[in-house]
Coordinates of C-alpha atoms in Angstrom, one line a residue:
M40 CA -21.4 2.5 -16.7
A41 CA -17.8 3.4 -16.1
S42 CA -15.2 3.8 -18.9
V43 CA -12.9 2.2 -19.1
S44 CA -9.0 3.5 -20.7
A45 CA -6.0 2.1 -21.9
T46 CA -2.6 2.8 -23.7
I47 CA -1.8 0.2 -26.4
I48 CA 2.1 -0.6 -26.2
K49 CA 4.0 -2.3 -29.3
L50 CA 5.4 -4.9 -28.6
G51 CA 6.2 -6.0 -32.5
S52 CA 7.9 -4.6 -35.5
S53 CA 4.4 -3.7 -36.9
L54 CA 0.8 -4.0 -36.5
K55 CA -2.3 -4.8 -38.3
L56 CA -5.7 -2.7 -38.0
P57 CA -9.1 -4.2 -39.0
R58 CA -11.0 -3.3 -42.3
G59 CA -12.8 -0.2 -40.9
S60 CA -10.7 0.8 -38.2
S61 CA -10.4 4.5 -38.1
Q62 CA -6.9 4.8 -39.3
A63 CA -7.4 2.3 -42.5
S64 CA -10.1 4.6 -43.1
G65 CA -8.7 7.9 -42.8
K66 CA -10.0 9.0 -40.3
H67 CA -8.1 9.7 -37.0
S68 CA -7.5 7.9 -34.2
S69 CA -7.4 8.6 -30.0
L70 CA -5.7 5.3 -29.8
K71 CA -1.7 6.4 -28.6
M72 CA 1.2 4.1 -29.7
A73 CA 4.2 4.0 -27.8
S74 CA 7.3 1.6 -28.3
V75 CA 8.5 -0.5 -25.1
S76 CA 12.1 0.8 -25.5
R77 CA 11.3 3.7 -24.6
F78 CA 10.3 2.9 -21.7
P79 CA 12.8 1.2 -19.9
S80 CA 10.7 0.0 -17.1
L81 CA 8.6 -1.9 -19.0
R82 CA 11.4 -4.0 -20.9
S83 CA 10.9 -6.6 -17.5
S84 CA 9.4 -9.7 -18.3
S85 CA 6.3 -8.8 -16.5
F86 CA 4.0 -5.3 -16.5
R87 CA 0.5 -4.3 -15.3
I88 CA -1.5 -2.8 -17.4
S89 CA -4.7 -0.8 -15.4
C90 CA -7.5 0.4 -16.8
S91 CA -10.1 3.0 -14.8
A92 CA -11.4 2.2 -11.1
K93 CA -13.9 -0.5 -10.7
P94 CA -17.8 0.6 -11.4
E95 CA -18.1 -0.1 -7.1
T96 CA -15.7 2.2 -6.5
V97 CA -17.5 4.8 -8.5
N98 CA -21.0 4.1 -7.5
K99 CA -19.4 4.8 -4.1
V100 CA -17.9 8.2 -4.5
C101 CA -21.0 9.4 -6.0
D102 CA -22.7 8.7 -3.5
L103 CA -20.7 10.7 -0.9
V104 CA -20.4 13.7 -3.9
R105 CA -24.3 13.4 -4.1
N106 CA -24.9 13.5 -0.2
Q107 CA -21.9 15.8 0.6
L108 CA -23.1 18.2 -1.8
A109 CA -26.7 17.7 -0.9
L110 CA -27.8 17.1 -4.7
P111 CA -31.0 15.5 -5.0
P112 CA -31.6 11.5 -6.0
E113 CA -32.7 12.6 -9.6
S114 CA -29.8 15.4 -10.8
P115 CA -26.9 13.4 -13.2
L116 CA -24.0 12.1 -12.0
T117 CA -21.4 10.3 -14.2
P118 CA -17.8 9.5 -13.9
T119 CA -16.9 12.8 -16.1
S120 CA -19.0 15.2 -13.6
K121 CA -16.8 17.7 -12.7
F122 CA -17.3 18.7 -9.0
S123 CA -17.5 22.8 -10.3
A124 CA -20.1 21.4 -12.7
L125 CA -22.6 20.3 -9.9
G126 CA -21.7 23.8 -7.8
A127 CA -18.5 22.6 -5.9
D128 CA -16.2 25.3 -4.8
S129 CA -12.5 24.6 -3.1
L130 CA -14.2 23.6 0.4
D131 CA -17.0 21.8 -0.6
T132 CA -14.1 20.0 -2.3
V133 CA -11.8 19.9 0.3
E134 CA -15.0 18.5 2.5
I135 CA -15.4 15.7 -1.0
V136 CA -11.7 14.5 -0.1
M137 CA -12.1 14.3 3.3
A138 CA -15.4 12.3 3.3
L139 CA -13.3 9.9 0.3
E140 CA -10.0 9.7 2.8
E141 CA -12.4 8.9 5.8
A142 CA -15.0 6.7 3.8
F143 CA -12.0 4.5 2.2
N144 CA -10.0 4.9 5.2
I145 CA -7.0 6.1 2.8
N146 CA -4.8 9.7 3.4
I147 CA -4.7 11.7 -0.1
E148 CA -1.7 14.1 0.3
E149 CA -2.7 17.6 -0.4
E150 CA -1.0 17.9 -4.4
S151 CA -3.1 14.9 -5.2
S152 CA -6.1 16.0 -3.5
Q153 CA -5.4 19.2 -6.2
N154 CA -6.0 17.2 -9.2
I155 CA -9.1 15.4 -8.2
T156 CA -11.7 17.3 -10.4
T157 CA -13.9 14.6 -11.1
V158 CA -15.6 11.7 -9.7
Q159 CA -13.3 9.3 -12.5
E160 CA -10.2 10.7 -10.9
A161 CA -11.7 10.1 -7.7
A162 CA -12.4 6.8 -8.0
D163 CA -9.2 6.3 -10.1
M164 CA -6.8 7.8 -7.2
I165 CA -8.7 5.9 -4.5
E166 CA -8.1 2.6 -6.5
K167 CA -4.3 3.3 -6.2
L168 CA -4.2 5.0 -2.7
V169 CA -5.9 1.1 -1.8
E170 CA -3.8 -0.6 -3.3
K171 CA -0.6 0.9 -1.9
K172 CA -2.0 0.3 1.2
A173 CA -2.8 -3.3 0.9
E174 CA 1.0 -3.8 -0.4
A175 CA 2.7 -2.4 2.6
A176 CA 0.0 -4.2 4.9

């Protein structure tokens, strides 16, 4: 099951929380609010909210990582799995990135590849690069 992340952007002057929500009950919330006025690029009439990568992308990344690290089929592999926790060293990580580039027909820049430490981060980056490539075509 893929995780979904989102940011709430406060568009009005107030926000009402449902009864029993974490702020209403005095507990801390992990949701963050931001005013659109702080982000000039969001003042346009339309903007896109994106979530985490599609489950099929995450599954394909899991399969590639499992294959690259020679993990047995029964070993647990989730979107939050860290490559280092799976036994990958820096060379393994480079090989994973190369396998992802080949499988998805993309090019991951070296600076970006250093930020990929989990299956989910890899899947999210792949989707962004695939989308950019489609827009450029």
